[in-house]
Tab-separated table of C-alpha atoms in Angstrom:
chain	number	residue	atom	x	y	z
F	1143	MET	CA	27.268	6.376	-11.542
F	1144	GLN	CA	23.436	6.097	-12.112
F	1145	ALA	CA	23.749	2.776	-13.344
F	1146	THR	CA	25.043	1.754	-10.043
F	1147	GLN	CA	22.337	3.267	-8.281
F	1148	SER	CA	20.276	0.600	-6.176
F	1149	PRO	CA	15.981	1.326	-7.247
F	1150	PHE	CA	13.608	2.666	-4.784
F	1151	HIS	CA	10.060	3.872	-4.868
F	1152	LEU	CA	8.732	7.145	-3.669
F	1153	LEU	CA	5.038	7.814	-2.316
F	1154	ALA	CA	4.007	11.459	-3.270
F	1155	LYS	CA	1.481	12.917	-0.945
F	1156	PRO	CA	0.609	15.996	-2.627
F	1157	ALA	CA	-2.394	17.364	-0.333
F	1158	GLY	CA	-0.579	15.827	2.566
F	1159	ALA	CA	-3.081	14.046	4.784
F	1160	ALA	CA	-5.914	16.267	4.091
F	1161	CYS	CA	-8.774	13.778	2.386
F	1162	ASN	CA	-12.762	14.577	1.759
F	1163	LEU	CA	-13.640	11.109	3.945
F	1164	GLY	CA	-12.952	10.582	7.877
F	1165	CYS	CA	-12.369	6.625	7.363
F	1166	LYS	CA	-12.471	5.526	11.075
F	1167	TYR	CA	-9.466	3.467	10.665
F	1168	CYS	CA	-7.225	5.703	9.158
F	1169	PHE	CA	-4.649	7.270	11.313
F	1170	PHE	CA	-2.579	8.922	8.562
F	1171	LEU	CA	-5.476	11.258	9.323
F	1172	SER	CA	-3.636	12.761	12.122
F	1173	LYS	CA	-0.395	13.378	10.205
F	1174	GLU	CA	-1.616	16.833	10.284
F	1175	ASN	CA	-0.375	17.035	13.083
F	1176	LEU	CA	3.375	17.431	12.271
F	1177	TYR	CA	2.615	20.446	10.734
F	1178	ALA	CA	1.601	24.196	11.652
F	1179	GLU	CA	-2.252	24.487	11.603
F	1180	ARG	CA	-2.018	27.634	9.425
F	1181	GLU	CA	0.460	25.508	6.989
F	1182	SER	CA	-1.193	24.831	3.860
F	1183	PRO	CA	-1.028	20.798	3.001
F	1184	LEU	CA	-0.997	21.506	-1.342
F	1185	MET	CA	2.250	21.019	-2.251
F	1186	ASP	CA	3.580	24.085	-4.060
F	1187	ASP	CA	5.709	24.250	-7.284
F	1188	ALA	CA	9.063	24.796	-5.692
F	1189	VAL	CA	8.231	21.279	-4.200
F	1190	LEU	CA	6.745	19.667	-7.447
F	1191	ASP	CA	9.784	20.731	-9.092
F	1192	ALA	CA	12.487	19.370	-6.793
F	1193	TYR	CA	10.709	16.415	-6.134
F	1194	LEU	CA	10.298	15.564	-9.990
F	1195	ARG	CA	13.949	16.534	-11.129
F	1196	GLY	CA	15.191	14.584	-8.301
F	1197	LEU	CA	13.178	11.479	-8.902
F	1198	VAL	CA	14.510	11.287	-12.774
F	1199	GLN	CA	17.932	12.190	-11.641
F	1200	SER	CA	17.969	9.270	-8.894
F	1201	SER	CA	16.199	6.464	-10.882
F	1202	PRO	CA	18.426	3.737	-12.150
F	1203	GLY	CA	16.275	2.303	-14.705
F	1204	ALA	CA	14.482	3.008	-17.802
F	1205	GLN	CA	11.119	3.601	-15.817
F	1206	VAL	CA	10.581	5.995	-13.683
F	1207	ASN	CA	7.757	5.631	-11.594
F	1208	VAL	CA	5.674	8.550	-9.845
F	1209	ALA	CA	3.599	7.437	-7.011
F	1210	TRP	CA	0.659	9.851	-5.923
F	1211	GLN	CA	-0.929	9.018	-2.761
F	1212	GLY	CA	-2.520	11.042	0.236
F	1213	GLY	CA	-4.867	11.466	2.521
F	1214	GLU	CA	-6.581	12.047	-0.820
F	1215	PRO	CA	-4.348	13.154	-3.573
F	1216	MET	CA	-7.170	14.321	-5.783
F	1217	LEU	CA	-7.780	17.509	-3.970
F	1218	ARG	CA	-4.259	19.069	-5.294
F	1219	GLY	CA	-6.693	19.535	-8.360
F	1220	LEU	CA	-5.967	18.617	-12.419
F	1221	ASP	CA	-4.097	21.463	-12.998
F	1222	PHE	CA	-1.619	20.697	-10.500
F	1223	TYR	CA	-1.120	16.838	-12.217
F	1224	ARG	CA	-1.228	18.966	-15.819
F	1225	ARG	CA	1.562	20.645	-14.574
F	1226	ALA	CA	2.942	17.244	-13.061
F	1227	VAL	CA	3.025	15.843	-16.403
F	1228	GLY	CA	4.674	18.549	-18.155
F	1229	LEU	CA	7.679	18.529	-15.645
F	1230	ALA	CA	8.209	14.879	-15.592
F	1231	GLU	CA	8.335	15.333	-19.301
F	1232	LYS	CA	10.632	18.164	-19.168
F	1233	HIS	CA	13.136	16.665	-16.350
F	1234	ARG	CA	12.639	12.839	-18.245
F	1235	GLN	CA	16.140	12.054	-19.851
F	1236	PRO	CA	15.913	10.386	-23.361
F	1237	HIS	CA	16.228	6.637	-22.403
F	1238	GLN	CA	13.313	6.951	-19.487
F	1239	ARG	CA	9.777	6.096	-19.854
F	1240	ILE	CA	7.464	7.940	-16.774
F	1241	LEU	CA	4.559	6.262	-15.309
F	1242	HIS	CA	2.122	8.030	-13.029
F	1243	THR	CA	0.307	5.926	-10.595
F	1244	MET	CA	-2.317	7.373	-8.076
F	1245	GLN	CA	-3.934	5.852	-5.162
F	1246	THR	CA	-7.234	7.445	-4.719
F	1247	ASN	CA	-10.924	6.952	-2.870
F	1248	GLY	CA	-12.347	7.323	-6.370
F	1249	THR	CA	-15.285	9.905	-4.880
F	1250	LEU	CA	-14.303	12.665	-6.573
F	1251	ILE	CA	-13.907	11.065	-10.108
F	1252	ASP	CA	-15.184	12.685	-12.938
F	1253	ASP	CA	-15.163	12.072	-16.693
F	1254	GLU	CA	-12.794	14.909	-16.899
F	1255	TRP	CA	-10.318	13.557	-14.372
F	1256	ALA	CA	-10.837	9.564	-15.342
F	1257	ALA	CA	-10.128	11.342	-19.609
F	1258	PHE	CA	-7.412	12.615	-18.138
F	1259	PHE	CA	-5.806	9.572	-16.622
F	1260	ARG	CA	-6.481	7.405	-19.615
F	1261	GLN	CA	-4.856	10.213	-21.962
F	1262	HIS	CA	-1.692	10.178	-19.815
F	1263	ASP	CA	-1.330	6.244	-18.975
F	1264	PHE	CA	-1.993	6.556	-14.998
F	1265	LEU	CA	-2.411	3.638	-13.354
F	1266	VAL	CA	-4.881	3.843	-11.081
F	1267	GLY	CA	-5.176	2.061	-7.771
F	1268	LEU	CA	-8.612	2.446	-5.937
F	1269	SER	CA	-9.729	2.061	-2.502
F	1270	ILE	CA	-13.103	-0.092	-1.859
F	1271	ASP	CA	-13.580	-2.824	1.052
F	1272	GLY	CA	-15.907	-5.269	-0.426
F	1273	PRO	CA	-19.615	-4.836	-1.361
F	1274	ARG	CA	-21.394	-2.015	0.548
F	1275	GLU	CA	-21.718	-3.047	4.152
F	1276	MET	CA	-18.640	-4.171	4.704
F	1277	HIS	CA	-17.374	-0.926	2.637
F	1278	ASP	CA	-19.347	1.409	4.110
F	1279	ALA	CA	-18.630	0.253	8.085
F	1280	TYR	CA	-15.705	2.117	8.169
F	1281	ARG	CA	-14.968	3.867	5.210
F	1282	ILE	CA	-17.239	7.037	5.653
F	1283	ASP	CA	-17.672	11.072	4.885
F	1284	LYS	CA	-16.929	13.428	7.521
F	1285	GLN	CA	-20.500	13.321	8.594
F	1286	GLY	CA	-20.359	9.639	9.147
F	1287	ALA	CA	-22.341	8.613	5.680
F	1288	GLY	CA	-21.253	5.732	3.821
F	1289	SER	CA	-18.819	6.755	0.368
F	1290	PHE	CA	-19.663	3.013	-0.927
F	1291	ASP	CA	-21.981	4.693	-3.843
F	1292	ASP	CA	-19.276	7.404	-4.710
F	1293	VAL	CA	-16.490	4.965	-5.055
F	1294	VAL	CA	-18.456	2.362	-7.247
F	1295	ARG	CA	-19.177	5.695	-9.652
F	1296	GLY	CA	-15.703	6.434	-10.026
F	1297	TRP	CA	-14.478	2.927	-10.883
F	1298	ASN	CA	-16.967	2.608	-13.533
F	1299	LEU	CA	-16.041	5.964	-14.844
F	1300	LEU	CA	-12.533	4.405	-14.853
F	1301	ARG	CA	-13.630	1.430	-17.136
F	1302	ARG	CA	-15.633	3.518	-19.212
F	1303	HIS	CA	-12.573	5.473	-20.368
F	1304	GLY	CA	-9.859	2.606	-20.355
F	1305	VAL	CA	-7.971	3.187	-17.496
F	1306	ASP	CA	-5.182	1.215	-16.016
F	1307	THR	CA	-6.804	0.031	-12.585
F	1308	ASN	CA	-6.393	-1.995	-9.033
F	1309	VAL	CA	-8.267	-2.129	-6.400
F	1310	LEU	CA	-6.990	-1.858	-2.840
F	1311	CYS	CA	-9.130	-3.749	-0.108
F	1312	THR	CA	-8.298	-3.308	3.453
F	1313	LEU	CA	-8.172	-6.144	5.672
F	1314	HIS	CA	-10.450	-5.171	9.126
F	1315	ALA	CA	-12.959	-6.452	11.770
F	1316	ALA	CA	-16.148	-5.611	8.896
F	1317	ASN	CA	-14.909	-8.107	6.497
F	1318	GLN	CA	-12.467	-10.439	7.544
F	1319	ASP	CA	-14.858	-13.123	7.949
F	1320	HIS	CA	-16.376	-12.755	4.327
F	1321	PRO	CA	-13.306	-13.852	2.007
F	1322	LEU	CA	-14.951	-15.208	-0.599
F	1323	GLU	CA	-17.854	-12.567	-1.008
F	1324	VAL	CA	-15.330	-9.790	-0.838
F	1325	TYR	CA	-13.225	-11.559	-3.483
F	1326	ARG	CA	-16.209	-12.454	-5.809
F	1327	PHE	CA	-17.665	-8.913	-5.819
F	1328	PHE	CA	-14.483	-7.711	-7.275
F	1329	ARG	CA	-13.729	-10.605	-9.670
F	1330	ASP	CA	-17.745	-10.475	-10.698
F	1331	GLU	CA	-19.193	-7.553	-9.611
F	1332	LEU	CA	-16.568	-4.996	-10.490
F	1333	GLN	CA	-14.604	-7.069	-13.401
F	1334	ALA	CA	-11.242	-6.130	-11.301
F	1335	ARG	CA	-8.300	-8.055	-12.601
F	1336	TYR	CA	-5.640	-6.646	-10.280
F	1337	ILE	CA	-6.351	-6.845	-6.424
F	1338	GLN	CA	-4.430	-5.791	-3.447
F	1339	LEU	CA	-5.128	-6.933	-0.338
F	1340	ILE	CA	-3.938	-4.695	2.889
F	1341	PRO	CA	-4.184	-5.741	6.656
F	1342	ILE	CA	-5.606	-3.013	8.964
F	1343	VAL	CA	-3.446	-3.468	11.920
F	1344	GLU	CA	-4.044	0.294	14.431
F	1345	ARG	CA	-1.330	0.145	17.228
F	1346	ALA	CA	-2.187	1.932	20.496
F	1347	THR	CA	-0.970	2.434	23.953
F	1348	GLU	CA	-3.086	2.717	27.208
F	1349	GLN	CA	-3.355	6.386	26.413
F	1350	THR	CA	-4.190	6.338	22.597
F	1351	ILE	CA	-6.433	3.238	23.198
F	1352	SER	CA	-9.821	4.986	23.691
F	1353	PHE	CA	-9.419	7.665	21.470
F	1354	ALA	CA	-8.348	5.230	18.336
F	1355	ASN	CA	-11.467	2.976	18.741
F	1356	GLY	CA	-13.369	5.758	17.925
F	1357	GLY	CA	-12.131	6.337	14.636
F	1358	TRP	CA	-9.747	8.735	13.441
F	1359	GLY	CA	-12.077	10.470	11.057
F	1360	GLY	CA	-15.059	12.228	11.206
F	1361	ASN	CA	-15.039	15.923	13.242
F	1362	ARG	CA	-12.432	14.953	15.607
F	1363	GLY	CA	-9.584	16.578	14.042
F	1364	LYS	CA	-8.800	18.796	16.903
F	1365	ASP	CA	-8.262	16.403	19.247
F	1366	ARG	CA	-6.262	13.679	17.266
F	1367	PRO	CA	-3.039	12.432	18.574
F	1368	LEU	CA	-0.121	11.993	16.208
F	1369	TYR	CA	-0.234	8.413	15.298
F	1370	ARG	CA	2.945	6.890	16.088
F	1371	GLN	CA	4.041	2.573	15.810
F	1372	GLU	CA	4.449	2.369	19.403
F	1373	GLY	CA	2.085	0.307	21.906
F	1374	SER	CA	0.999	-3.139	21.800
F	1375	LEU	CA	-2.609	-2.790	21.727
F	1376	VAL	CA	-4.982	-2.635	18.982
F	1377	THR	CA	-8.256	-0.924	18.227
F	1378	ASP	CA	-11.338	-3.063	17.824
F	1379	ARG	CA	-11.504	-2.508	13.909
F	1380	THR	CA	-7.890	-4.331	13.367
F	1381	VAL	CA	-8.129	-7.646	11.614
F	1382	SER	CA	-6.870	-10.756	13.640
F	1383	ALA	CA	-4.490	-12.951	13.136
F	1384	ASP	CA	-6.133	-16.087	12.605
F	1385	ALA	CA	-8.528	-14.420	10.850
F	1386	PHE	CA	-6.664	-12.989	7.945
F	1387	GLY	CA	-4.603	-16.120	7.481
F	1388	ARG	CA	-8.299	-17.779	7.310
F	1389	PHE	CA	-9.287	-14.933	4.722
F	1390	LEU	CA	-5.823	-15.325	2.408
F	1391	VAL	CA	-6.575	-19.006	2.327
F	1392	ALA	CA	-10.178	-19.056	1.364
F	1393	VAL	CA	-8.964	-16.820	-1.611
F	1394	PHE	CA	-6.534	-18.425	-2.468
F	1395	ASP	CA	-7.964	-21.430	-2.849
F	1396	GLU	CA	-10.889	-20.361	-5.543
F	1397	TRP	CA	-7.699	-18.395	-6.860
F	1398	ILE	CA	-5.991	-21.330	-7.757
F	1399	ARG	CA	-8.524	-23.234	-9.104
F	1400	ARG	CA	-9.931	-21.378	-11.942
F	1401	ASP	CA	-8.438	-17.689	-11.703
F	1402	VAL	CA	-4.388	-17.605	-11.854
F	1403	GLY	CA	-2.989	-15.953	-14.942
F	1404	ARG	CA	-6.934	-14.034	-15.044
F	1405	VAL	CA	-6.796	-12.109	-11.814
F	1406	PHE	CA	-4.012	-11.332	-10.257
F	1407	VAL	CA	-3.449	-10.927	-6.302
F	1408	THR	CA	-0.654	-9.011	-5.195
F	1409	THR	CA	0.071	-11.211	-2.195
F	1410	PHE	CA	-0.019	-14.249	-4.193
F	1411	ASP	CA	2.354	-12.956	-6.980
F	1412	VAL	CA	4.571	-11.767	-3.877
F	1413	ALA	CA	4.777	-14.947	-2.104
F	1414	LEU	CA	5.601	-16.900	-5.611
F	1415	GLY	CA	8.552	-14.697	-5.704
F	1416	SER	CA	9.566	-15.901	-2.746
F	1417	TRP	CA	9.223	-19.112	-3.339
F	1418	LEU	CA	11.387	-18.870	-6.422
F	1419	GLY	CA	14.052	-17.046	-4.611
F	1420	GLU	CA	13.186	-13.395	-5.466
F	1421	HIS	CA	11.712	-10.780	-3.147
F	1422	THR	CA	9.304	-8.483	-5.260
F	1423	SER	CA	8.360	-6.765	-2.122
F	1424	CYS	CA	10.055	-4.720	1.056
F	1425	VAL	CA	7.670	-6.324	3.070
F	1426	VAL	CA	8.516	-9.700	2.775
F	1427	SER	CA	12.364	-8.794	1.689
F	1428	PRO	CA	15.028	-9.584	4.344
F	1429	THR	CA	15.422	-5.825	4.741
F	1430	CYS	CA	13.889	-3.016	4.003
F	1431	GLY	CA	14.481	0.758	3.469
F	1432	ASP	CA	13.860	1.363	-0.386
F	1433	ALA	CA	9.987	2.500	0.082
F	1434	LEU	CA	9.999	6.116	1.067
F	1435	ALA	CA	7.542	8.316	1.309
F	1436	MET	CA	7.453	12.967	0.951
F	1437	GLU	CA	4.903	15.024	2.366
F	1438	HIS	CA	3.754	17.861	0.716
F	1439	ASN	CA	6.305	20.131	1.804
F	1440	GLY	CA	9.363	18.234	0.542
F	1441	ASP	CA	10.128	16.422	3.678
F	1442	VAL	CA	11.073	12.789	3.203
F	1443	TYR	CA	10.662	10.123	5.331
F	1444	SER	CA	11.996	6.598	5.701
F	1445	CYS	CA	8.491	4.859	5.080
F	1446	ASP	CA	4.764	5.751	4.221
F	1447	HIS	CA	4.110	4.120	8.172
F	1448	TYR	CA	6.897	5.980	9.687
F	1449	ILE	CA	5.771	9.367	9.320
F	1450	GLU	CA	6.860	10.765	12.479
F	1451	PRO	CA	9.462	13.441	13.636
F	1452	GLY	CA	12.280	10.331	14.060
F	1453	TYR	CA	12.176	9.238	10.734
F	1454	LYS	CA	12.386	12.535	8.941
F	1455	LEU	CA	15.490	12.222	6.577
F	1456	GLY	CA	15.489	15.882	5.122
F	1457	ASN	CA	14.192	17.908	2.602
F	1458	VAL	CA	14.051	17.438	-1.700
F	1459	LYS	CA	14.559	21.581	-1.269
F	1460	ASP	CA	17.706	21.333	0.817
F	1461	THR	CA	19.245	17.599	-0.157
F	1462	PRO	CA	19.710	15.569	-3.242
F	1463	LEU	CA	16.847	12.739	-2.953
F	1464	ARG	CA	19.600	10.138	-3.610
F	1465	ALA	CA	21.402	11.619	-0.714
F	1466	LEU	CA	18.253	10.979	1.425
F	1467	VAL	CA	18.068	7.597	0.057
F	1468	ASP	CA	21.150	6.661	0.495
F	1469	SER	CA	21.713	8.037	4.073
F	1470	GLU	CA	23.258	6.325	6.885
F	1471	GLN	CA	20.271	6.887	8.722
F	1472	GLN	CA	17.988	5.176	6.204
F	1473	ARG	CA	20.409	2.102	5.788
F	1474	ARG	CA	20.282	1.792	9.386
F	1475	PHE	CA	16.388	1.388	9.143
F	1476	GLY	CA	16.378	-0.604	6.775
F	1477	ASN	CA	18.595	-3.185	8.189
F	1478	ALA	CA	17.024	-3.006	11.352
F	1479	LYS	CA	14.007	-5.407	9.956
F	1480	SER	CA	16.945	-8.277	9.675
F	1481	ASP	CA	18.712	-7.194	12.696
F	1482	THR	CA	15.943	-7.314	14.878
F	1483	LEU	CA	14.205	-10.483	13.796
F	1484	PRO	CA	13.566	-12.993	16.772
F	1485	ARG	CA	15.124	-16.425	16.884
F	1486	TYR	CA	11.998	-17.752	16.338
F	1487	CYS	CA	11.692	-16.381	13.380
F	1488	LYS	CA	15.116	-16.993	12.277
F	1489	GLU	CA	13.790	-20.946	12.891
F	1490	CYS	CA	10.539	-20.626	11.248
F	1491	PRO	CA	10.456	-23.273	7.789
F	1492	VAL	CA	8.768	-19.998	6.161
F	1493	GLN	CA	10.856	-17.650	6.915
F	1494	PHE	CA	12.006	-17.113	3.686
F	1495	ALA	CA	8.230	-15.938	2.311
F	1496	CYS	CA	7.888	-12.998	5.083
F	1497	TYR	CA	11.136	-12.695	6.994
F	1498	GLY	CA	9.100	-11.151	9.740
F	1499	GLU	CA	6.880	-8.760	7.817
F	1500	CYS	CA	6.975	-5.801	8.050
F	1501	PRO	CA	8.336	-4.031	10.799
F	1502	ARG	CA	5.350	-1.858	11.948
F	1503	ASN	CA	3.548	-4.917	12.963
F	1504	ARG	CA	6.397	-6.585	15.240
F	1505	PHE	CA	4.996	-5.800	18.620
F	1506	ILE	CA	3.948	-8.900	20.088
F	1507	ASP	CA	6.076	-11.728	22.199
F	1508	THR	CA	7.304	-15.111	20.481
F	1509	PRO	CA	6.291	-17.927	22.668
F	1510	ASP	CA	9.281	-18.532	24.817
F	1511	GLY	CA	9.309	-14.360	25.616
F	1512	GLU	CA	11.324	-12.595	22.871
F	1513	PRO	CA	10.029	-9.542	21.715
F	1514	GLY	CA	9.822	-7.885	18.426
F	1515	LEU	CA	7.576	-11.044	16.900
F	1516	ASN	CA	4.841	-10.175	13.848
F	1517	TYR	CA	1.053	-9.407	14.887
F	1518	LEU	CA	-0.190	-11.534	11.752
F	1519	CYS	CA	2.820	-14.269	12.554
F	1520	ALA	CA	0.029	-16.824	13.136
F	1521	GLY	CA	-2.298	-15.754	9.765
F	1522	TYR	CA	1.081	-15.535	7.778
F	1523	LYS	CA	1.897	-18.982	8.988
F	1524	ALA	CA	-1.015	-21.004	8.481
F	1525	PHE	CA	-1.031	-19.593	4.719
F	1526	PHE	CA	2.524	-19.912	3.871
F	1527	GLN	CA	2.285	-23.544	5.182
F	1528	HIS	CA	-1.880	-23.952	3.184
F	1529	ILE	CA	0.331	-23.292	0.088
F	1530	ASP	CA	3.343	-24.344	0.046
F	1531	ALA	CA	2.455	-27.481	-2.397
F	1532	PRO	CA	1.145	-25.581	-5.390
F	1533	MET	CA	3.990	-22.589	-5.004
F	1534	LYS	CA	6.283	-25.110	-5.366
F	1535	ALA	CA	4.285	-26.449	-8.594
F	1536	MET	CA	4.189	-23.201	-9.966
F	1537	ALA	CA	7.767	-22.076	-9.232
F	1538	ARG	CA	8.769	-25.586	-11.226
F	1539	LEU	CA	6.337	-24.609	-13.745
F	1540	VAL	CA	7.925	-20.918	-14.058
F	1541	ARG	CA	11.417	-22.610	-13.996
F	1542	GLU	CA	11.441	-24.936	-16.485
F	1543	GLY	CA	10.176	-21.843	-19.462
F	1544	GLY	CA	6.137	-22.361	-18.514
F	1545	PHE	CA	3.341	-20.268	-17.024
F	1546	ALA	CA	2.088	-20.322	-13.413
F	1547	GLU	CA	-1.382	-20.719	-14.771
F	1548	ASP	CA	-0.526	-24.174	-15.966
F	1549	ILE	CA	-1.134	-24.972	-12.438
F	1550	MET	CA	-4.830	-25.115	-13.275
F	1551	LEU	CA	-3.810	-28.346	-15.257
F	1552	GLU	CA	-2.125	-30.385	-12.533
F	1553	LYS	CA	-3.956	-32.202	-9.756
F	1554	LEU	CA	-2.236	-30.911	-6.214
């Protein structure tokens, strides 16, 4: 019965890997290689209907999350989303509420789009990497020009129309050493209240490192190899583990003094969940497998980070979505996170806070030579050890029926 079904999250890519930008670190641009050159990357209405019908029927809770991502999902056009909203309502069961979310680079937002988002209560995540110089280092258009002005214009339109928003900031070589400048830009200049910090880790092999260092965007499409989660090398743009940890520590120290309950940083919210014994993100859970992705043609993959041939589960036009989510292949994928955890991690005092983090980043060796350590381990470990005392205090406040923001009234 539906009540016994486990929850899952599915990212749908209505324009596939197509994007109007050519961000240097965006290896997802290479996923176009999975499909024939003559094939349109735009989701058709048959796939849209199969997706929404399957999602509604498979969702166990009262809220159904319809998540749009890319590439750039706005390339699919406003009329497509008007049809999507209508179809979701058509398939919705009486006890269900539909929440549409979209992750966008923001450059195509105009008043009509912003009004539509507000009318239908979309939650819109906007990708921006900090102040102009840091953002434009890698987030460029096809001709190599920075996208900062267009992104900020889009952000201002969303705010003017009262759209629910959050900021997604990737951490990389260009901004990793400027944590407070980045955080204060979001908090004070953009007045963002919800912030995601995502580390850029671009893996490469001896064969792909030269191309990867040159960037995945621009006009290099015909030469792009398919990005796979393989290799122990990383690009020059990749955030370093130590810098990643320092960035999180610096932002946390600013946040804990004045912004708890006012600014919500996903990394800190997820960490508090770990200190409370709850795992609110697959990244820090003992196992994974409940965050899947669907390409424009209905192909479903085990994870957004594993859109490559070995991780394709099937197609929503041929197989019920719930069957793909519950498949033995997906179960093995999810359990592998725990099954392959090195002994070094199992004996770590902060294992409970990350459980080895995402498998895509587990490609270096432990100090004693065992494979499977997370590339970001040193940074995470320094961060988790640094926040242990305030996290314990906030967890205590929550367990006692108080509020996490009361931590700002205590002396740590």
